[in-house]
Amino acid sequence: MGAPDAPAAPSGATAPSGQAAIPLEIAASYRARSRGLLGRDGIDGALLLTPASAVHTFRMRFAIDVAYLTRDLTVLTVRTMRPGRLGLPRLRARHVLEAEAGAMARWGLCPGVRVTVDAP
């Protein structure tokens, strides 16, 4: 098991289109959520921030797709955010999924789709 502030061991998320599992990191501690994708040049897969209802892209190096998820991991909305932006909080959102820009469209994530997270 990793340090308490480090993202959890990678697990997987299943794309709604039935593709292979998508590599997933889970940021559940305050420090891991605050750090998010800051300081990275990219991500292979996605990062799940939990709990979270808003994100920002200040000091980020690349554009990201952001999916706001309900408590049961149903997608409320998907947005693409360029670096230096502040996302508005979503009232019903309990989790946020982040990935490189364009990834969520390839995975078929859109409002109403339920994300499945597989344990490592």
C-alpha positions as a printed NumPy array, in Angstrom:
array([[  0.   ,   0.   ,   0.   ],
       [  1.327,   3.474,  -0.892],
       [  1.783,   6.591,   1.2  ],
       [ -1.463,   8.121,   2.483],
       [ -1.205,  11.168,   0.203],
       [ -0.214,   9.273,  -2.936],
       [ -2.789,   8.221,  -5.516],
       [ -4.028,   4.692,  -4.944],
       [ -2.594,   1.835,  -6.93 ],
       [ -3.785,   1.975, -10.513],
       [ -7.024,   0.179, -11.2  ],
       [ -9.16 ,   0.195, -14.315],
       [-12.312,   1.734, -15.682],
       [-14.402,   0.116, -18.371],
       [-15.384,   2.24 , -21.355],
       [-19.083,   2.177, -22.183],
       [-18.356,   1.029, -25.725],
       [-16.998,  -2.234, -24.309],
       [-13.364,  -1.441, -25.087],
       [-10.556,  -2.827, -22.989],
       [-10.115,  -1.419, -19.487],
       [ -8.771,   2.121, -19.267],
       [ -5.875,   2.628, -16.814],
       [ -7.208,   4.591, -13.842],
       [ -5.545,   6.351, -10.922],
       [ -7.668,   7.285,  -7.928],
       [ -6.941,  10.463,  -5.948],
       [ -8.9  ,  10.133,  -2.71 ],
       [ -6.807,  12.162,  -0.241],
       [ -6.986,  15.951,  -0.068],
       [ -3.35 ,  16.282,  -1.126],
       [ -3.699,  13.899,  -4.093],
       [ -6.876,  15.669,  -5.273],
       [ -5.199,  19.084,  -4.955],
       [ -2.215,  17.89 ,  -6.979],
       [ -4.321,  16.124,  -9.603],
       [ -2.525,  16.282, -12.96 ],
       [ -0.382,  19.319, -12.062],
       [  3.242,  18.963, -13.086],
       [  2.576,  16.15 , -15.555],
       [  3.096,  16.25 , -19.304],
       [  0.239,  13.812, -19.936],
       [ -1.588,  10.8  , -18.554],
       [ -2.063,   7.28 , -19.844],
       [ -5.71 ,   6.663, -18.991],
       [ -7.614,   8.756, -16.471],
       [ -7.531,  10.191, -12.959],
       [-10.581,   9.914, -10.692],
       [-10.846,  12.673,  -8.065],
       [-13.109,  11.604,  -5.221],
       [-14.872,  13.38 ,  -3.657],
       [-14.847,  16.406,  -5.968],
       [-17.358,  18.646,  -7.719],
       [-15.075,  21.176,  -9.473],
       [-11.57 ,  21.433, -10.929],
       [ -9.173,  24.015, -12.293],
       [ -6.361,  23.84 , -14.826],
       [ -4.068,  26.551, -13.455],
       [ -0.375,  25.596, -13.944],
       [ -1.337,  22.62 , -16.127],
       [  0.729,  21.803, -19.208],
       [ -1.979,  20.314, -21.447],
       [ -5.71 ,  20.496, -22.144],
       [ -7.912,  17.939, -20.39 ],
       [-11.338,  16.388, -20.679],
       [-13.326,  16.58 , -17.447],
       [-16.336,  14.364, -16.711],
       [-18.462,  15.289, -13.711],
       [-19.949,  12.148, -12.131],
       [-22.817,  11.526,  -9.708],
       [-22.499,   9.445,  -6.55 ],
       [-23.21 ,   6.262,  -8.585],
       [-20.629,   7.244, -11.285],
       [-23.139,   8.373, -13.916],
       [-21.758,  11.112, -16.189],
       [-23.494,  14.474, -15.707],
       [-21.474,  16.423, -18.262],
       [-18.156,  16.326, -20.115],
       [-16.075,  19.44 , -20.77 ],
       [-12.713,  20.106, -22.387],
       [-10.624,  22.599, -20.438],
       [ -7.527,  24.402, -21.648],
       [ -4.742,  25.274, -19.183],
       [ -5.433,  28.274, -16.952],
       [ -9.202,  27.781, -16.573],
       [-11.502,  27.479, -13.563],
       [-14.332,  24.981, -13.903],
       [-17.674,  25.787, -12.328],
       [-18.807,  23.422,  -9.561],
       [-21.569,  20.98 , -10.523],
       [-24.146,  20.696,  -7.746],
       [-24.931,  16.979,  -8.185],
       [-21.311,  15.97 ,  -8.905],
       [-19.531,  13.82 ,  -6.316],
       [-16.57 ,  12.671,  -8.438],
       [-14.537,  14.116, -11.316],
       [-12.785,  12.069, -13.984],
       [ -9.865,  13.737, -15.812],
       [ -8.076,  12.589, -18.97 ],
       [ -6.164,  14.099, -21.888],
       [ -8.313,  16.189, -24.236],
       [-10.159,  14.005, -26.753],
       [ -9.891,  10.79 , -24.735],
       [-13.445,  10.769, -23.416],
       [-14.947,  11.129, -26.885],
       [-12.851,   8.116, -28.004],
       [-14.106,   6.171, -24.987],
       [-17.734,   7.107, -25.637],
       [-18.239,   8.971, -22.351],
       [-21.227,  11.318, -22.569],
       [-24.026,  12.427, -20.214],
       [-26.082,   9.519, -18.913],
       [-23.349,   6.878, -19.293],
       [-22.365,   5.009, -16.13 ],
       [-18.653,   4.419, -15.51 ],
       [-17.532,   1.107, -14.031],
       [-14.417,   1.004, -11.845],
       [-12.625,  -2.341, -11.502],
       [-10.61 ,  -3.091,  -8.37 ],
       [ -6.879,  -3.697,  -8.94 ]])
